[in-house]
mmCIF file of C-alpha atoms and ligand atoms in Angstrom:
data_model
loop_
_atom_site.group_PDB
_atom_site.id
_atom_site.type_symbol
_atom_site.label_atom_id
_atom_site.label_comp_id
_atom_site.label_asym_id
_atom_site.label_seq_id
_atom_site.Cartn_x
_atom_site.Cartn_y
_atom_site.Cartn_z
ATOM 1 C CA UNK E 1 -6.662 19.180 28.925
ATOM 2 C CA UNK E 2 -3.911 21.346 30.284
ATOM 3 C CA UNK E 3 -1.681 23.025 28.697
ATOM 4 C CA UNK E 4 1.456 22.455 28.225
ATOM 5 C CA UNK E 5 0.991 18.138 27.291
ATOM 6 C CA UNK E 6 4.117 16.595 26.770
ATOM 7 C CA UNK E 7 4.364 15.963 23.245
ATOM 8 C CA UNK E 8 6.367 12.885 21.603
ATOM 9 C CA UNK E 9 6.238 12.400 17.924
ATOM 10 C CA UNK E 10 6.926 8.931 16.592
ATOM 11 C CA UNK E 11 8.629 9.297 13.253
ATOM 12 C CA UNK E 12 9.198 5.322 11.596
ATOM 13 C CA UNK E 13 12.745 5.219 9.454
ATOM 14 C CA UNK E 14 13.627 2.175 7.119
ATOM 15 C CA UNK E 15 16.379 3.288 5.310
ATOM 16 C CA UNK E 16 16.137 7.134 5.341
ATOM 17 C CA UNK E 17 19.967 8.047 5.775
ATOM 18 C CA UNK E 18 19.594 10.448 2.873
ATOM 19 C CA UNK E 19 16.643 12.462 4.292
ATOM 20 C CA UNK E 20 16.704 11.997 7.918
ATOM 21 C CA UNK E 21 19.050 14.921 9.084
ATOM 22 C CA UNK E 22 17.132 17.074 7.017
ATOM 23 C CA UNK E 23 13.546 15.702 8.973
ATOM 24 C CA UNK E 24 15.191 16.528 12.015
ATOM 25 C CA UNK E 25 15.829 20.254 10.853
ATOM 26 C CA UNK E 26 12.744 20.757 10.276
ATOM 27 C CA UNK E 27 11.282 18.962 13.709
ATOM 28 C CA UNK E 28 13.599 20.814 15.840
ATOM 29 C CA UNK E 29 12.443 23.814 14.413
ATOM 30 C CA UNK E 30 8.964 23.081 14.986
ATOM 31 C CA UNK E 31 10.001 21.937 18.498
ATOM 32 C CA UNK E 32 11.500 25.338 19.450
ATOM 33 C CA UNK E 33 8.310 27.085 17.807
ATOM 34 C CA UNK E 34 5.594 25.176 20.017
ATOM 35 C CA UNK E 35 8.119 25.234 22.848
ATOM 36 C CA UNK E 36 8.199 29.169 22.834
ATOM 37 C CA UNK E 37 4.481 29.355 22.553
ATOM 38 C CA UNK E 38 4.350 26.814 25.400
ATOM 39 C CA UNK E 39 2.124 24.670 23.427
ATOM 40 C CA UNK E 40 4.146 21.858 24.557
ATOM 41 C CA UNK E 41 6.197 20.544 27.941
ATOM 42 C CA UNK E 42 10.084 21.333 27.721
ATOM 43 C CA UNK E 43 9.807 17.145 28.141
ATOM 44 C CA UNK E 44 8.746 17.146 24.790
ATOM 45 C CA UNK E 45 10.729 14.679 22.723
ATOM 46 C CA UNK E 46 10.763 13.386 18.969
ATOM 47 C CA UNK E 47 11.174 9.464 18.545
ATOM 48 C CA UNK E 48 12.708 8.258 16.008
ATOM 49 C CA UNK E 49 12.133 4.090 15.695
ATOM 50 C CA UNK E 50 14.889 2.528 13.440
ATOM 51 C CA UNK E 51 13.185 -0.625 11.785
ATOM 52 C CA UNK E 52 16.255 -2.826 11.341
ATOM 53 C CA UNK E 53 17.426 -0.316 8.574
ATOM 54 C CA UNK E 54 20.024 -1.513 6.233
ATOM 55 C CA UNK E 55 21.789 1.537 5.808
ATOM 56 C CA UNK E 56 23.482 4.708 8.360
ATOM 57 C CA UNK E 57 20.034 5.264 9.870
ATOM 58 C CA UNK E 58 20.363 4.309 13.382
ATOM 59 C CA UNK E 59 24.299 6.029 13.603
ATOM 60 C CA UNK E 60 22.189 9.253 12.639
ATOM 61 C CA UNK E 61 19.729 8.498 15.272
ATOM 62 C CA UNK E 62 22.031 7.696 17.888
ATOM 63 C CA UNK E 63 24.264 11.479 16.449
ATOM 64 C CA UNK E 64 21.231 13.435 16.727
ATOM 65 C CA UNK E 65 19.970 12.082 20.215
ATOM 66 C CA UNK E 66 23.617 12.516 21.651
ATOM 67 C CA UNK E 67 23.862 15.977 20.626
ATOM 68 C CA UNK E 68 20.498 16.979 21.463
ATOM 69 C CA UNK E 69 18.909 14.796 24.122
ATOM 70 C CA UNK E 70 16.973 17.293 24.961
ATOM 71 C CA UNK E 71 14.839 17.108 21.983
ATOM 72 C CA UNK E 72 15.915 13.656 20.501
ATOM 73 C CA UNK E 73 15.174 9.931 21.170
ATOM 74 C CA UNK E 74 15.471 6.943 19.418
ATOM 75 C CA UNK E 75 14.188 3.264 19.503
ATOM 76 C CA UNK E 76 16.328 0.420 17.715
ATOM 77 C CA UNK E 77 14.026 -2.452 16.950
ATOM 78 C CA UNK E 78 15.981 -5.906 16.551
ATOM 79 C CA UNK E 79 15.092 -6.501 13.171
ATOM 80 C CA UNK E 80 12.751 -4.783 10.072
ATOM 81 C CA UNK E 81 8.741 -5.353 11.809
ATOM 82 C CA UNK E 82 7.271 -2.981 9.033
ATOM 83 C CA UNK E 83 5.970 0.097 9.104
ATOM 84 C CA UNK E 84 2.641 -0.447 11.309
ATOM 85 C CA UNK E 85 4.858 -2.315 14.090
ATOM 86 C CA UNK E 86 7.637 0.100 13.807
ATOM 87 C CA UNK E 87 4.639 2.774 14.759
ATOM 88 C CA UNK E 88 3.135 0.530 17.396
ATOM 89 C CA UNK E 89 6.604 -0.079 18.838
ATOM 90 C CA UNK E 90 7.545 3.760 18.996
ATOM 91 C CA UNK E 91 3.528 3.821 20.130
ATOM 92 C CA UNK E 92 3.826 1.175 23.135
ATOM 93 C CA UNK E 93 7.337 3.020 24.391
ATOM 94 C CA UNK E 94 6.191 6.509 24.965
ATOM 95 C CA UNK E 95 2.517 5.752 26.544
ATOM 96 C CA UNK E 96 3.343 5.897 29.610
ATOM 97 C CA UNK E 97 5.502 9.290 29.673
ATOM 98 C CA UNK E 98 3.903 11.496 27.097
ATOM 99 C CA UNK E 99 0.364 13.282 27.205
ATOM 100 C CA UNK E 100 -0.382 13.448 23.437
ATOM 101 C CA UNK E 101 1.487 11.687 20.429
ATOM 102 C CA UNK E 102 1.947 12.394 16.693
ATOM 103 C CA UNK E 103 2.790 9.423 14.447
ATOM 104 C CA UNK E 104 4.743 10.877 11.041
ATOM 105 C CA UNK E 105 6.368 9.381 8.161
ATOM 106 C CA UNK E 106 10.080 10.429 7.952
ATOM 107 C CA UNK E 107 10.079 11.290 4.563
ATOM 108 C CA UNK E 108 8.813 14.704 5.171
ATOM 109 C CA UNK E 109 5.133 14.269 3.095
ATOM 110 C CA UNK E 110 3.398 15.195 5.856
ATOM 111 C CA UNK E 111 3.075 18.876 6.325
ATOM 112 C CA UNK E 112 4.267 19.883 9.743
ATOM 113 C CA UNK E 113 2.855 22.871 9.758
ATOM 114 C CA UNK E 114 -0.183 20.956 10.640
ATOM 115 C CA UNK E 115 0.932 19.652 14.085
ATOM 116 C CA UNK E 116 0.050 23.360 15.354
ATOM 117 C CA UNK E 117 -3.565 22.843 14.083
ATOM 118 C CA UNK E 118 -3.212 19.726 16.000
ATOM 119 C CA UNK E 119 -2.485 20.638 18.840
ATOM 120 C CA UNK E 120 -4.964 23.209 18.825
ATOM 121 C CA UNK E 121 -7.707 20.582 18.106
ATOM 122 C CA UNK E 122 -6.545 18.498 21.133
ATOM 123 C CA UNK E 123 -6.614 21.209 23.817
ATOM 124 C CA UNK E 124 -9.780 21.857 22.538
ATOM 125 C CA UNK E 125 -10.895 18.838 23.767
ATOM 126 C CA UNK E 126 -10.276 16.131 20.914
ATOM 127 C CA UNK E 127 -8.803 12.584 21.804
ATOM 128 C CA UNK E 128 -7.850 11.823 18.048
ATOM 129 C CA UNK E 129 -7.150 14.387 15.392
ATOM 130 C CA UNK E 130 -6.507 12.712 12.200
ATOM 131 C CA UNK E 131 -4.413 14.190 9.360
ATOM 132 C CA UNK E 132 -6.382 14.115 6.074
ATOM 133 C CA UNK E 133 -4.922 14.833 2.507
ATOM 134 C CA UNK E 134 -6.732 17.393 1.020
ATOM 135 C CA UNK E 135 -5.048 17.179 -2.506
ATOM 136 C CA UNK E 136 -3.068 14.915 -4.250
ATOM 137 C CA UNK E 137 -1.063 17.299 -6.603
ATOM 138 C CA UNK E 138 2.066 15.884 -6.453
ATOM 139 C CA UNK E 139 1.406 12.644 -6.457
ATOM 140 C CA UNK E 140 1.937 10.648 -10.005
ATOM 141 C CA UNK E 141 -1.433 9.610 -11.850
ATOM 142 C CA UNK E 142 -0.627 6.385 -10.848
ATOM 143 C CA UNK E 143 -0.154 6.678 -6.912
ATOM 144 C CA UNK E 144 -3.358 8.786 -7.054
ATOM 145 C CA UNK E 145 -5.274 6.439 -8.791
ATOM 146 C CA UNK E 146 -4.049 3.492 -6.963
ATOM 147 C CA UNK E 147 -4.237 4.900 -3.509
ATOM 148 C CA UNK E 148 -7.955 6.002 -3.959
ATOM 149 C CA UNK E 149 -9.011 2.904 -5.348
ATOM 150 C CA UNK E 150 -7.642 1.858 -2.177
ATOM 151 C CA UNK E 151 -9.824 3.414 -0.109
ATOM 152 C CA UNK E 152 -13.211 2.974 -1.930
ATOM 153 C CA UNK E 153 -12.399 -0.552 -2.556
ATOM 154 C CA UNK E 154 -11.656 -0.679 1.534
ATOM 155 C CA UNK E 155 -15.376 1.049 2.364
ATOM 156 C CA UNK E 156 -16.543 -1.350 -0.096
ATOM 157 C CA UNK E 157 -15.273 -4.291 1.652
ATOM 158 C CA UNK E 158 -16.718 -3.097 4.732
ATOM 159 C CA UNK E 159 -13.187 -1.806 6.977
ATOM 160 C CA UNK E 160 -14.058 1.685 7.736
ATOM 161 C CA UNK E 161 -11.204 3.985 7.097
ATOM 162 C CA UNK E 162 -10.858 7.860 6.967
ATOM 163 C CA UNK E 163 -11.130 9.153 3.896
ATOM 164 C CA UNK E 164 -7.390 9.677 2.631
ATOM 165 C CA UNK E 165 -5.772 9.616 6.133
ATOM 166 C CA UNK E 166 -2.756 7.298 6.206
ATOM 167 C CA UNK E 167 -0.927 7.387 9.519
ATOM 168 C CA UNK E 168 -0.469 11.095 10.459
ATOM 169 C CA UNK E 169 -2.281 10.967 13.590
ATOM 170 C CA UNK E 170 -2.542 12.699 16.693
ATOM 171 C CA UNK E 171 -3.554 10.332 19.872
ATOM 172 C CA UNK E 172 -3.922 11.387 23.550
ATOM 173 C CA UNK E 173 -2.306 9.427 25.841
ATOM 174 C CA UNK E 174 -6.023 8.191 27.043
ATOM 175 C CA UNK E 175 -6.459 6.695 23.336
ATOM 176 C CA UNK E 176 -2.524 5.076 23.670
ATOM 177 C CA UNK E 177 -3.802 3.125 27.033
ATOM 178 C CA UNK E 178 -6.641 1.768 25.413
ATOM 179 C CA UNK E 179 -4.889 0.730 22.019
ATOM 180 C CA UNK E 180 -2.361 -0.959 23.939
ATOM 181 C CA UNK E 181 -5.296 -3.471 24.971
ATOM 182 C CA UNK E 182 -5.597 -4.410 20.944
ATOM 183 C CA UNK E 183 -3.569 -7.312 21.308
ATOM 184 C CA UNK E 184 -4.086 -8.426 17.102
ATOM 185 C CA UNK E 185 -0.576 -9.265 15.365
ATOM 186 C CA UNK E 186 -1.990 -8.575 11.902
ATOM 187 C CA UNK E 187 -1.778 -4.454 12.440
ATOM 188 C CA UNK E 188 -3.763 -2.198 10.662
ATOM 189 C CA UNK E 189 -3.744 1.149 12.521
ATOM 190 C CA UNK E 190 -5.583 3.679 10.418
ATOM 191 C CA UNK E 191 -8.577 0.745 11.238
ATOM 192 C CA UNK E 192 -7.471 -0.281 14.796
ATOM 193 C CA UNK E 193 -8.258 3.806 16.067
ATOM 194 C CA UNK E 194 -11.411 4.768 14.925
ATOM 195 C CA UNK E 195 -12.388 1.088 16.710
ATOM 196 C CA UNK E 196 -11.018 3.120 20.038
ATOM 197 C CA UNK E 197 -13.669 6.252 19.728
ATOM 198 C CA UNK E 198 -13.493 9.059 21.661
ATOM 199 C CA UNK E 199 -13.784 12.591 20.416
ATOM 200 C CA UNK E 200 -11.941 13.281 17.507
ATOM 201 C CA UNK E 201 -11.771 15.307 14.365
ATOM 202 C CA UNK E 202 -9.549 15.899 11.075
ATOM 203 C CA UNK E 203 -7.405 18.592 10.033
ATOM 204 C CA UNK E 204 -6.712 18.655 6.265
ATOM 205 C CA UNK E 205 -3.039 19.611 4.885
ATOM 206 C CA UNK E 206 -1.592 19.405 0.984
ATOM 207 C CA UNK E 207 0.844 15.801 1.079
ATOM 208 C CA UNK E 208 3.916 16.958 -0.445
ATOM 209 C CA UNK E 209 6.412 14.803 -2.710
ATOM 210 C CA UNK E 210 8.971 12.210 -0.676
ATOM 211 C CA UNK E 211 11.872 14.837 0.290
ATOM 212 C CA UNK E 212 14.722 12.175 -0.900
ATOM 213 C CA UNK E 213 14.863 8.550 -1.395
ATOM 214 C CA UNK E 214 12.377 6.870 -2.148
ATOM 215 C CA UNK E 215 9.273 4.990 -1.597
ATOM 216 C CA UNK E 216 9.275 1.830 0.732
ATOM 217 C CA UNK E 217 5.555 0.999 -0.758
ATOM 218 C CA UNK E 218 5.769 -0.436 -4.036
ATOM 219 C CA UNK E 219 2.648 -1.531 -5.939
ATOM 220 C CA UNK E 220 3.433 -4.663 -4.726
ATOM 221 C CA UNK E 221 2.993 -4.236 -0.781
ATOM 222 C CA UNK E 222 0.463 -1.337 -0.956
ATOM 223 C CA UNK E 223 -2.040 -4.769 -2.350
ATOM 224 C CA UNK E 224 -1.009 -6.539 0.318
ATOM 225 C CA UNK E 225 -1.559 -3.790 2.775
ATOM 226 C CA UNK E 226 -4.701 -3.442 1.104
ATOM 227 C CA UNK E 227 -6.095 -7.421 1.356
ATOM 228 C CA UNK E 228 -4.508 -7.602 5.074
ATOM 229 C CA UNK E 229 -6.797 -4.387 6.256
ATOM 230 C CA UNK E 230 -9.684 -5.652 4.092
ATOM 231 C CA UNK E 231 -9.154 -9.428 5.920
ATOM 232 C CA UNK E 232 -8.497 -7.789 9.481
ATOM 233 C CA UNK E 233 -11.660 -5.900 9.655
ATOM 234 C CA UNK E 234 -14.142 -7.447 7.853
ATOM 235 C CA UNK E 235 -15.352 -10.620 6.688
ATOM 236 C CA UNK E 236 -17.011 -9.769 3.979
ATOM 237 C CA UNK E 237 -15.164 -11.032 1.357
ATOM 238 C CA UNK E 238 -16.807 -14.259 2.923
ATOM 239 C CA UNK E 239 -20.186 -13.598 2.795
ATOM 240 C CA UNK E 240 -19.420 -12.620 -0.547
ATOM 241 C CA UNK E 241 -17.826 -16.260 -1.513
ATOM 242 C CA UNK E 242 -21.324 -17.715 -0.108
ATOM 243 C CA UNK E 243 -22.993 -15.618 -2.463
ATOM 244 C CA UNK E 244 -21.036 -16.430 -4.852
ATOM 245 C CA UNK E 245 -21.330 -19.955 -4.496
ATOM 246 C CA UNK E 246 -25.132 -19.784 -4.313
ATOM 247 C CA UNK E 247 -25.154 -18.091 -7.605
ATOM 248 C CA UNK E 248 -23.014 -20.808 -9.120
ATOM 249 C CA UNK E 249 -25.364 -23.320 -7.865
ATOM 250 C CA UNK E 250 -28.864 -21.817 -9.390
ATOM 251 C CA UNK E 251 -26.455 -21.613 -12.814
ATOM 252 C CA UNK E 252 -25.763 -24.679 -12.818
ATOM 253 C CA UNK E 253 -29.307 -26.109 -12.086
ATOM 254 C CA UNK E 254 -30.736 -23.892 -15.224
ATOM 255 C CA UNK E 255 -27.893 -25.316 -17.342
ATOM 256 C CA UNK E 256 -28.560 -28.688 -16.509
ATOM 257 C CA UNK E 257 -32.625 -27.867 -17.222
ATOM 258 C CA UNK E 258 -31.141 -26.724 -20.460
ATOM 259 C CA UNK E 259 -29.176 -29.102 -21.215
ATOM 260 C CA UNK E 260 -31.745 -31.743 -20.888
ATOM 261 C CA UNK E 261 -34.231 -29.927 -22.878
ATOM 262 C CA UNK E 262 -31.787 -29.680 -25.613
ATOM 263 C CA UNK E 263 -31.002 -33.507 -25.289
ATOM 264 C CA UNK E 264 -34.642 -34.375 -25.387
ATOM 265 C CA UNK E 265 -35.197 -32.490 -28.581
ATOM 266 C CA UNK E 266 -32.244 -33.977 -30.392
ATOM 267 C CA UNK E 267 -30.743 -30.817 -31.286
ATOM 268 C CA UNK E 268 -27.422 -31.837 -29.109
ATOM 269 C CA UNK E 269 -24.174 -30.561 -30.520
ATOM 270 C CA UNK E 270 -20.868 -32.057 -28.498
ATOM 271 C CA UNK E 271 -19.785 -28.898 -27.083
ATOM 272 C CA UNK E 272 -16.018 -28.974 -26.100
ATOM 273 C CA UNK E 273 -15.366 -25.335 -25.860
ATOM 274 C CA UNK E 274 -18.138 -24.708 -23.674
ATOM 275 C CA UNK E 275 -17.322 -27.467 -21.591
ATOM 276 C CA UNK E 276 -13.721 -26.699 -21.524
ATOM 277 C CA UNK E 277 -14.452 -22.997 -20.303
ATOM 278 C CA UNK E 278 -16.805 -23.754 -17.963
ATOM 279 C CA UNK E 279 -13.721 -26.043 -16.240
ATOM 280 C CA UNK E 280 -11.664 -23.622 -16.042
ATOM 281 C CA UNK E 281 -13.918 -21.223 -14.510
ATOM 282 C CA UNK E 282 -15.005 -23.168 -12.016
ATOM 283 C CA UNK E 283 -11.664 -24.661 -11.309
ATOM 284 C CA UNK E 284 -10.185 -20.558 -11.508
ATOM 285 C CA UNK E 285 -13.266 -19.509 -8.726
ATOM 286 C CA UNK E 286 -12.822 -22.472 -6.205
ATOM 287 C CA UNK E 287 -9.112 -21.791 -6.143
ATOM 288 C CA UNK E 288 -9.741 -17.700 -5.700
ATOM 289 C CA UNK E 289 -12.335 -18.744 -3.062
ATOM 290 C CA UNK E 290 -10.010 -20.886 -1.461
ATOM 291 C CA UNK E 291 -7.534 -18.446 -1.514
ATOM 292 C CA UNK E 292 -9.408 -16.206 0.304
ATOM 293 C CA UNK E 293 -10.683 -18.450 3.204
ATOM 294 C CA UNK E 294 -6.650 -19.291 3.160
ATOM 295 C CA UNK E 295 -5.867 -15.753 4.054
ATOM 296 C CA UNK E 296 -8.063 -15.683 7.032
ATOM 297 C CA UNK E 297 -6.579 -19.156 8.198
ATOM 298 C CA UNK E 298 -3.383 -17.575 8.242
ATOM 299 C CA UNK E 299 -4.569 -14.894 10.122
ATOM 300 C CA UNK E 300 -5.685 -16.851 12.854
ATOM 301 C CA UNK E 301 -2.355 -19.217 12.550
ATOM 302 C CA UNK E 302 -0.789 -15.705 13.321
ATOM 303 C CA UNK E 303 -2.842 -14.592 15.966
ATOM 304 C CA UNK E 304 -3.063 -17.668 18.154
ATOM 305 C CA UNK E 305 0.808 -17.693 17.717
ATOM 306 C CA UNK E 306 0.876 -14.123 19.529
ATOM 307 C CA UNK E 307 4.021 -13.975 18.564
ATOM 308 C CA UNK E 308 5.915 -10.742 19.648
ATOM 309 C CA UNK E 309 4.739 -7.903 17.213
ATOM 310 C CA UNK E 310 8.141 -5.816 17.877
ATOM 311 C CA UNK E 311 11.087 -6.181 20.040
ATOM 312 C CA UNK E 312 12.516 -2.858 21.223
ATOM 313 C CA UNK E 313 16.377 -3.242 21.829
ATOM 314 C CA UNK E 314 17.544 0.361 22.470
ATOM 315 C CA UNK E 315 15.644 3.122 23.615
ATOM 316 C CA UNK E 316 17.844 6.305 23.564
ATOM 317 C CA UNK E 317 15.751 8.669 26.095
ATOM 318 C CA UNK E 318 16.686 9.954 29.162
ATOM 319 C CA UNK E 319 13.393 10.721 30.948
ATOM 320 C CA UNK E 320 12.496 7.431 29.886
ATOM 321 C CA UNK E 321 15.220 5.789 31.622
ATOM 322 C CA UNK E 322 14.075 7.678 34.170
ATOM 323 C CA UNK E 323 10.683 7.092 34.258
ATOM 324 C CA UNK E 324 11.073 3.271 33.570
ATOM 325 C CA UNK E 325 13.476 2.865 36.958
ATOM 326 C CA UNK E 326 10.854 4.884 38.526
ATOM 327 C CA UNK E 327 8.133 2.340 37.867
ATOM 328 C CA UNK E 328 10.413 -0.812 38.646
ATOM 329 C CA UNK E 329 11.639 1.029 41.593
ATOM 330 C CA UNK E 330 8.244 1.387 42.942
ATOM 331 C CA UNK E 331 7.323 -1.623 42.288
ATOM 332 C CA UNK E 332 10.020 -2.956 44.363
ATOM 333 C CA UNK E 333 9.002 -1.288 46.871
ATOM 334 C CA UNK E 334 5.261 -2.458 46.825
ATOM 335 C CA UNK E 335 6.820 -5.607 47.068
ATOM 336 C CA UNK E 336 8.046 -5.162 50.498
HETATM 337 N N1 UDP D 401 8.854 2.299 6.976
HETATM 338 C C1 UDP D 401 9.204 1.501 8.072
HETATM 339 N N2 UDP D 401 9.388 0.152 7.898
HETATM 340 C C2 UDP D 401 9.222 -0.445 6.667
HETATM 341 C C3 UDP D 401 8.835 0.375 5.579
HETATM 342 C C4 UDP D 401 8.661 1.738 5.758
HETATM 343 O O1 UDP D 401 9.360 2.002 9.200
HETATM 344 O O2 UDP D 401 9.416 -1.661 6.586
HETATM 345 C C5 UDP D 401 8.664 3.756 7.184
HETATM 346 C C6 UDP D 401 9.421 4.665 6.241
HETATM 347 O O3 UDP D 401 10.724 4.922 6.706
HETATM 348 C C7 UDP D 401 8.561 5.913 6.224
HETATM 349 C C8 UDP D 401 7.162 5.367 6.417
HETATM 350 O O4 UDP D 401 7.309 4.046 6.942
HETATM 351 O O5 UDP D 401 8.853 6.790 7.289
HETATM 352 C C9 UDP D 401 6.343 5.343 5.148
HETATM 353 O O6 UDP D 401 7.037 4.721 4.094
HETATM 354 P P1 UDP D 401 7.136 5.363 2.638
HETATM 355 O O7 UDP D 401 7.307 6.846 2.725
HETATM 356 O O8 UDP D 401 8.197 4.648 1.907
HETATM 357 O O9 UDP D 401 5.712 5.016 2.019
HETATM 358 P P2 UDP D 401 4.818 5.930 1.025
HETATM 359 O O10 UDP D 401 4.735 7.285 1.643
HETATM 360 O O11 UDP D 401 5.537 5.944 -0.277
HETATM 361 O O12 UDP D 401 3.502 5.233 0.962
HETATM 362 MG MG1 MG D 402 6.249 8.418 2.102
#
């Protein structure tokens, strides 16, 4: 690959007002470091994709790219898409005008640092280098345990994931071309790119504690993160409902042997309780079941909608602009 790729690093914000500024300290920094070392093109830009924040975040965005164009962009999607569309969005914009790209939260958890070792991996000839926690020191017992229940529950389930890699991820622009033919609505990155191939590798760095504010993944949506990768990659949990439902049956065959053994020797005792229980759990499994087969109908309600997974309606970026009158331009011209 030659050196220097233009480098764009798509950094997601929902509501980071209070730690944004100090993000892009730190990536301008960076910038001028790899820029110096001509490790990357003086095209290079950072990204930042506001999704539909609530608070100051895109005035901060729009501060920081008008005072520094030459290192920052932005992208205002029309309304809050979530995380994994705000990273496809920023994804989809800069395919076609950067050479390699680095998705990174903006809460600064990611180490930085760790974009040089990156880079290094991707001029040596790597397509995908993803960024691996090696520890989880600061993270609360809770988060830990949580998070790598996650993961072992997701192998289990049969969606392949790296090991503790959430969505620090370097991607050549090769890799961007082909993820833009995933067409799914129901996005689940961190499974979509190891589906892509390629070479790739991992480089392990220490996740730090959220810089300010706080987390945007509660309890709450980290489960439902959790059953929508388990539901988009595998179907499993169906196989395992037919298993499930064949066990119940061979039960229920040697309970009604039983039954009319006990009936034929007269020892019969009217059993509510039993009876009772066994209602419930029956009626508490077919509904789980059902439940289950429900979330993959939804899925496919969702996907045969193909409903817009992001709508872009600013892009703050000069070579961009550039680049996209370029292409309609030429296009024109084809047409003549
Ligand atoms: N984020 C986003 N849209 C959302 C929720 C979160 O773009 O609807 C961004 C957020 O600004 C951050 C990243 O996704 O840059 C990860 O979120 P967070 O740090 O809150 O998650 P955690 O690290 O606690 O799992
Ligand atoms: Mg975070």
């Amino acid at each position: 690959m030659n050196m220097p790729e233009t480098l764009y690093m798509v950094i997601p914000c929902y509501n980071e007002e209070e730690v944004l500024r100090e993000t892009a300290n730190q990536l301008r920094e960076k910038y001028a470091s790899l820029r110096s070392r001509s490790m990357i093109s003086p095209e290079s830009r950072v990204v930042f994709v506001n999704d539909g924040s609530k608070d100051k975040t895109w005035e901060i965005i729009q501060e920081l790219h008008s005072a520094e164009p030459e290192i920052f962009s932005g992208i205002n999607l029309s309304h809050n898409c979530g995380h994994q569309n705000a990273v496809l969005a920023g994804l989809m914009t800069v395919k076609d005008i950067c050479g390699v790209c680095i998705t990174m939260d903006a809460d600064l958890q990611d180490d930085i640092n760790a974009v040089d070792e990156m880079l290094e991996r991707f001029y040596e000839g790597n397509h995908v280098v993803y960024g691996v926690r090696s520890a989880r020191k600061t993270d609360t017992f809770f988060k830990k345990f949580t998070a790598e229940a996650f993961y072992k529950f997701m192998k289990a389930m049969g969606a392949d994931v790296v090991y503790n890699h959430a969505d620090f991820r370097l991607m050549s622009r090769r890799v961007l071309q082909e993820l833009a033919e995933f067409k799914e609505v129901n996005l689940f990155l961190r499974g979509m790119v190891p589906l892509i191939g390629f070479k790739s590798c991992s480089v392990y760095y220490e996740r730090r504690e959220r810089l300010a504010g706080e987390s945007k993944y509660p309890l709450r949506k980290m489960i439902s993160f959790a059953i929508n990768g388990i539901t988009s990659f595998s179907t499993k949990p169906l196989k395992l409902i037919t298993s499930l439902g064949f066990m119940m049956s061979i039960i229920s065959v040697i309970a009604f042997i039983w039954s009319f053994v006990v009936k034929i020797t007269g020892s019969s005792v009217v059993g509510w309780s039993s009876t009772i229980c066994s209602i419930w759990l029956i009626g508490g499994l077919q509904l789980f079941c059902l439940g289950i087969i429900g979330e993959y109908v939804g899925k496919i309600y969702a996907e045969v909608k193909g409903r817009p997974r992001f709508i872009v309606e600013d892009f703050l970026n000069e070579t961009g602009v550039e680049f996209i009158n370029k292409c309609s331009n030429n296009e024109k011209n084809d047409g003549i």
